[in-house]
Short mmCIF file of C-alpha atoms in Angstrom, two decimals:
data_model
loop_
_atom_site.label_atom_id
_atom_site.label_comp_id
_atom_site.label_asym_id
_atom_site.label_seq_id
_atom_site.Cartn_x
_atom_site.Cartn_y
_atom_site.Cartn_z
CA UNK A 726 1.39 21.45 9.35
CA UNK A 727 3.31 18.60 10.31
CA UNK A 728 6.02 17.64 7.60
CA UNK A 729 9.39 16.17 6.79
CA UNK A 730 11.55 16.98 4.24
CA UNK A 731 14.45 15.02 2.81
CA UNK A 732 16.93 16.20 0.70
CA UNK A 733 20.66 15.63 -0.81
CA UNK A 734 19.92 12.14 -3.30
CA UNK A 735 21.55 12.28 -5.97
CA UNK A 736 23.84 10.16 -8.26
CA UNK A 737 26.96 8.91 -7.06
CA UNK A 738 29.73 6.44 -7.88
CA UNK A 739 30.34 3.31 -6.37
CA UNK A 740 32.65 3.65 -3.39
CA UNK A 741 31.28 7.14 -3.37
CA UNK A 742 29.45 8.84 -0.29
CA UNK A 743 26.59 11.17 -0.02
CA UNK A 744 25.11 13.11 2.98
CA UNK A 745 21.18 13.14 3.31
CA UNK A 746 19.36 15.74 5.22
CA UNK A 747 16.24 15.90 6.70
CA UNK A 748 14.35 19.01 7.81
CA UNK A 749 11.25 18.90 10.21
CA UNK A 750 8.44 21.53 10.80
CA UNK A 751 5.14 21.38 12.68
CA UNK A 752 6.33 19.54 15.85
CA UNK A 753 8.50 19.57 18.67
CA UNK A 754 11.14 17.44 17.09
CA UNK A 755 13.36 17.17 20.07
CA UNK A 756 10.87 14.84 21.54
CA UNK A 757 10.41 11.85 18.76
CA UNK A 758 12.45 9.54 17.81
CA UNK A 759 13.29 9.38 13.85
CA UNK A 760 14.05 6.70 11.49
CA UNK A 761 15.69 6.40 7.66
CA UNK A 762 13.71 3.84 6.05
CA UNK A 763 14.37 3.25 2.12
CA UNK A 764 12.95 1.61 -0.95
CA UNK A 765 14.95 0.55 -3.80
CA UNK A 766 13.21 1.29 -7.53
CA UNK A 767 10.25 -1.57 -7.96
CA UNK A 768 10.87 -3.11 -4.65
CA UNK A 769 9.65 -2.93 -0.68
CA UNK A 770 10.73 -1.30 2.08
CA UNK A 771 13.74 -1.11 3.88
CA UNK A 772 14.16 0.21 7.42
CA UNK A 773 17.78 1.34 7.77
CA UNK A 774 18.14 3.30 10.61
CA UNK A 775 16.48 4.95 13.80
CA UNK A 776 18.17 7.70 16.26
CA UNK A 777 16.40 8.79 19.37
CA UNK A 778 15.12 12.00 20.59
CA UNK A 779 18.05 12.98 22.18
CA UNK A 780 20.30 10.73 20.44
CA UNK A 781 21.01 8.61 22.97
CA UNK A 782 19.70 5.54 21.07
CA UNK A 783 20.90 4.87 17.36
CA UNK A 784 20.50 1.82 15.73
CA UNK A 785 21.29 0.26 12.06
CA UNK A 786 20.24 -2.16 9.49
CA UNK A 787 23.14 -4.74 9.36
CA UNK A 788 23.36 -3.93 5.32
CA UNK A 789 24.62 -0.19 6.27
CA UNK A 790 25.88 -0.94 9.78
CA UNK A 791 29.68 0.82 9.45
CA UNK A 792 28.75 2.43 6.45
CA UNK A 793 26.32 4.71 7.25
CA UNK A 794 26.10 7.20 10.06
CA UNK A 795 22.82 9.18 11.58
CA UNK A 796 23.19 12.19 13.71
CA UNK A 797 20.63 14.98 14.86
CA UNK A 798 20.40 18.39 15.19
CA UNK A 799 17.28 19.27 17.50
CA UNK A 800 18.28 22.86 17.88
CA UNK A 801 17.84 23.17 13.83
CA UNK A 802 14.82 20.51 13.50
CA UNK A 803 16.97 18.93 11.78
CA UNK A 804 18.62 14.98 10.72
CA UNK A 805 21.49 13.90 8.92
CA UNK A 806 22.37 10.77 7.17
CA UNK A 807 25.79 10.25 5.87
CA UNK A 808 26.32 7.20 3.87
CA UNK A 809 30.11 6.19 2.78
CA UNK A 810 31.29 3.45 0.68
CA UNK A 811 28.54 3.54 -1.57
CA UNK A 812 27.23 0.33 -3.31
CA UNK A 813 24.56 -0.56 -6.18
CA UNK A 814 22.48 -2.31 -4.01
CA UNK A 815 22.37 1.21 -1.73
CA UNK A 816 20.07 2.99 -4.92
CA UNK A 817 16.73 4.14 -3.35
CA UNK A 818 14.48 6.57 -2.30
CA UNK A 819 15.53 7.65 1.04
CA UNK A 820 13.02 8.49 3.41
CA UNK A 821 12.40 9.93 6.83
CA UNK A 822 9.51 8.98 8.89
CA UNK A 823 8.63 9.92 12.61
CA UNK A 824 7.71 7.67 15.34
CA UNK A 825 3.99 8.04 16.17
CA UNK A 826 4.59 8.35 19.51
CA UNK A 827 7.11 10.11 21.85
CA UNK A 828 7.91 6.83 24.04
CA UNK A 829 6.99 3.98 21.78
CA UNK A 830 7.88 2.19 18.81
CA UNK A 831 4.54 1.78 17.48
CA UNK A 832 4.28 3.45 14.10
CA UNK A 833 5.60 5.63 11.65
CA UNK A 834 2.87 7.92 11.06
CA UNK A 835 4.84 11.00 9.68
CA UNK A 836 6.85 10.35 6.28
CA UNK A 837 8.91 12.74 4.30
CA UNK A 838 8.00 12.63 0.18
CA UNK A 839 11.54 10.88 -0.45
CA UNK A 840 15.11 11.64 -1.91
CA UNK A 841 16.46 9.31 -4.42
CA UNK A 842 20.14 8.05 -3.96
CA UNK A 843 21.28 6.27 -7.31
CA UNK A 844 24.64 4.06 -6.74
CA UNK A 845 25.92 3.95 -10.36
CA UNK A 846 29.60 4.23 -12.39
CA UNK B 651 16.96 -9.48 10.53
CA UNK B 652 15.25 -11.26 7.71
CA UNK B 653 12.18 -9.51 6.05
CA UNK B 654 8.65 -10.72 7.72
CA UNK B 655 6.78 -12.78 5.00
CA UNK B 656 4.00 -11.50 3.27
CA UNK B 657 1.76 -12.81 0.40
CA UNK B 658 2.93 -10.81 -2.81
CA UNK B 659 -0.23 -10.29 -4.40
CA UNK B 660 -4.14 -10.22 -3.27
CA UNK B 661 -7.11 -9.53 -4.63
CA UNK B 662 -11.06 -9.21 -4.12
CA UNK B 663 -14.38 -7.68 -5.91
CA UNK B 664 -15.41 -4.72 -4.59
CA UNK B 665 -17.33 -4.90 -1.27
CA UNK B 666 -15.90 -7.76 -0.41
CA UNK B 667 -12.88 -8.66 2.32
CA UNK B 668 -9.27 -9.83 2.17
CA UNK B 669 -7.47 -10.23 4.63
CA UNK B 670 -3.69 -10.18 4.41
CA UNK B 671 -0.96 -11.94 6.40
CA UNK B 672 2.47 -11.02 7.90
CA UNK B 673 4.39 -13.59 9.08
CA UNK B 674 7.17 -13.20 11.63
CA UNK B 675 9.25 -14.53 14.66
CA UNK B 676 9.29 -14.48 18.30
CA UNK B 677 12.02 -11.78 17.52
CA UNK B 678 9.70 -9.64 16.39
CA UNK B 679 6.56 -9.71 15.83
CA UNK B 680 5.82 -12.85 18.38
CA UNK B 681 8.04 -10.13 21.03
CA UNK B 682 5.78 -7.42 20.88
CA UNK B 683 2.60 -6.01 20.09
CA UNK B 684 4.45 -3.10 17.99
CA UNK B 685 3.00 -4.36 14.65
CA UNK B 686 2.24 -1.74 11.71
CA UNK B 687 0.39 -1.73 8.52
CA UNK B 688 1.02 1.11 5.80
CA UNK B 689 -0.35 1.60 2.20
CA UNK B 690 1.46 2.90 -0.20
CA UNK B 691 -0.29 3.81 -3.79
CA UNK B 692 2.13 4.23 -6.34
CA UNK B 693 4.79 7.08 -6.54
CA UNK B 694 3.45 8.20 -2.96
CA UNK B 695 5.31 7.99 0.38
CA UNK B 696 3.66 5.11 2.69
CA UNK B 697 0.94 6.18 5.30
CA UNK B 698 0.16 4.47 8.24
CA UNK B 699 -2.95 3.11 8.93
CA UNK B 700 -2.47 0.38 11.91
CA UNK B 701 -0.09 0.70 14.81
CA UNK B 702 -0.02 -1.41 17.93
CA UNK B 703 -1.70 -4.66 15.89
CA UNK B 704 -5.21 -3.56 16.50
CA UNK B 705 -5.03 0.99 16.94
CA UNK B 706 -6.25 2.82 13.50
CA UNK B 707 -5.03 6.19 13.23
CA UNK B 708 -7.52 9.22 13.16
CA UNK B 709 -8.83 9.16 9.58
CA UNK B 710 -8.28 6.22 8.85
CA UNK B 711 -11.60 3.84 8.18
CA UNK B 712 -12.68 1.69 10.06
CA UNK B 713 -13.08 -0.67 7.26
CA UNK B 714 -8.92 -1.58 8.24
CA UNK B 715 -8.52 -3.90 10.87
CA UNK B 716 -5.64 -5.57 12.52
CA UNK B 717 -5.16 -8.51 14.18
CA UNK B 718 -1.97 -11.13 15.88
CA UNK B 719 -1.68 -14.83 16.58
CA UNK B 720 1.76 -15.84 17.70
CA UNK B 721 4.43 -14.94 15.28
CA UNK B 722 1.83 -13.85 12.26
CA UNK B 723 -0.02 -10.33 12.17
CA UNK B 724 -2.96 -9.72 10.14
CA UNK B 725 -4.34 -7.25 8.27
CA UNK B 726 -8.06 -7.49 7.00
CA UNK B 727 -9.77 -4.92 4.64
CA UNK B 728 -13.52 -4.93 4.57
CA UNK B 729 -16.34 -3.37 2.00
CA UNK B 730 -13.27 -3.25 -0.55
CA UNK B 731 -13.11 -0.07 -2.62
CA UNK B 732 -11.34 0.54 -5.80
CA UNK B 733 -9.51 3.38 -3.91
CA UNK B 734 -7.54 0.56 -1.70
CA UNK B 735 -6.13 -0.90 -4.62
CA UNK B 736 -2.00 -0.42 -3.06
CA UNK B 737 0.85 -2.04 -1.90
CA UNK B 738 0.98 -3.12 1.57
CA UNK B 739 3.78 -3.48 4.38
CA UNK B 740 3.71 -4.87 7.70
CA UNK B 741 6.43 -3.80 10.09
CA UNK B 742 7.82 -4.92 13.82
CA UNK B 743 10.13 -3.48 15.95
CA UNK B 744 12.72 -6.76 16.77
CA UNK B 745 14.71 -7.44 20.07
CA UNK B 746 17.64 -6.04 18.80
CA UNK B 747 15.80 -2.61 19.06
CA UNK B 748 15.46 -2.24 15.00
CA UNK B 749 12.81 -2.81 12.51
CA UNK B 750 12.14 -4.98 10.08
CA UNK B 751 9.46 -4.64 7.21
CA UNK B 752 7.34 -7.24 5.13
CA UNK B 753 8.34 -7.74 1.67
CA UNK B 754 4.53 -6.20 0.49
CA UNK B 755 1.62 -7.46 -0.49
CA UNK B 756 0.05 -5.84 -3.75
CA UNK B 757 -3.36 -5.43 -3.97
CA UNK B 758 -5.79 -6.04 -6.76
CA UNK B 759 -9.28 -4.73 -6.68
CA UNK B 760 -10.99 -6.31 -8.95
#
């Protein structure tokens, strides 16, 4: 079965940091392109971040741009996001989500179940 | 990269259609034809069910259809079931090679 997995939310403290993981089974993961894409409590989504199959391609929100870093693993199927200098406004569910298709940006069409980050003293 | 504007709430009788709206720029949606549509019931992880404006996924019904005009995307739900009754996001990948979602559209079957 195809699946994502996130994990590493948690609370944290302003200023704080936190390192999210993401684990991938099912697919050849060294050939899709995967993005972060979050949802604070009650509210919409949030696309924060995308890194390409081989990692040649990364790309950022501006709200997490120097804060946040992605970084892939394609020997271990897996993804990595480390987020520094923590803020309220940062408090979501974190999730991962594949592209639909190997050379396009056309859909997400493979989400993780979500790991909550909560940004609070 | 400002949110693309959606409606925040719809809603329709059963077996009948709405049709929902995602308004954009030439930055993004207007750029490409790398529009998205995802429901998301509550507490659940969103699921794709149009990609490239018009493409349905397999297993999803063919009562979801997608359409574009310029800078606005739309979705349109037909024979409305109390099963579609979700939140709604429209999404576009941008020129500066990110993406940017709606704000969601909730909708009310009624």
């Amino acid at each position: 079965e195809v699946q994502l997995a996130e994990s590493g939310g948690g609370l944290v403290k302003p200023g704080g940091s936190l390192r999210l993981s993401c684990a991938a089974s099912g697919f050849i993961f060294s050939s899709y392109t995967i993005n972060w894409v979050r949802q604070a409590p009650g509210k919409g989504l949030e696309w924060v971040s995308s890194i390409s199959s081989s990692s040649l391609y990364i790309h950022y929100a501006d709200s997490v741009k120097g804060r946040f870093t992605v970084s892939r693993d394609n020997a271990k199927n897996s993804l990595s996001l480390q987020m520094h200098s923590l803020r309220a406004e940062d408090t979501a569910v974190y999730y991962c989500a594949r592209d639909r298709d190997e050379w396009s940006p056309d859909g997400l069409n493979i989400w993780g179940q979500g790991t909550l980050v909560t940004v609070s003293s | 990269q400002s949110a693309l504007t959606q409606p925040a709430s719809v809603s329709g009788s059963p077996g009948q259609s709405i049709t929902i709206s995602c308004t954009g720029t030439s930055s993004d949606i207007g750029g490409y034809n790398y529009v998205s549509w995802y429901q998301q019931h509550p507490g659940k992880a969103p699921k794709l069910i149009i990609f490239d404006v018009t493409h349905r996924p397999s297993g999803v019904s063919n009562r979801f259809s997608g359409s574009k005009s310029g800078n606005t995307a739309s979705l349109t739900i037909s024979g409305l079931q109390a099963e579609d009754e979700a939140d709604y996001y429209c999404s576009s990948y941008t020129t500066t090679n990110t993406r940017v979602f709606g704000g969601g559209t909730k909708l009310t079957v009624l």
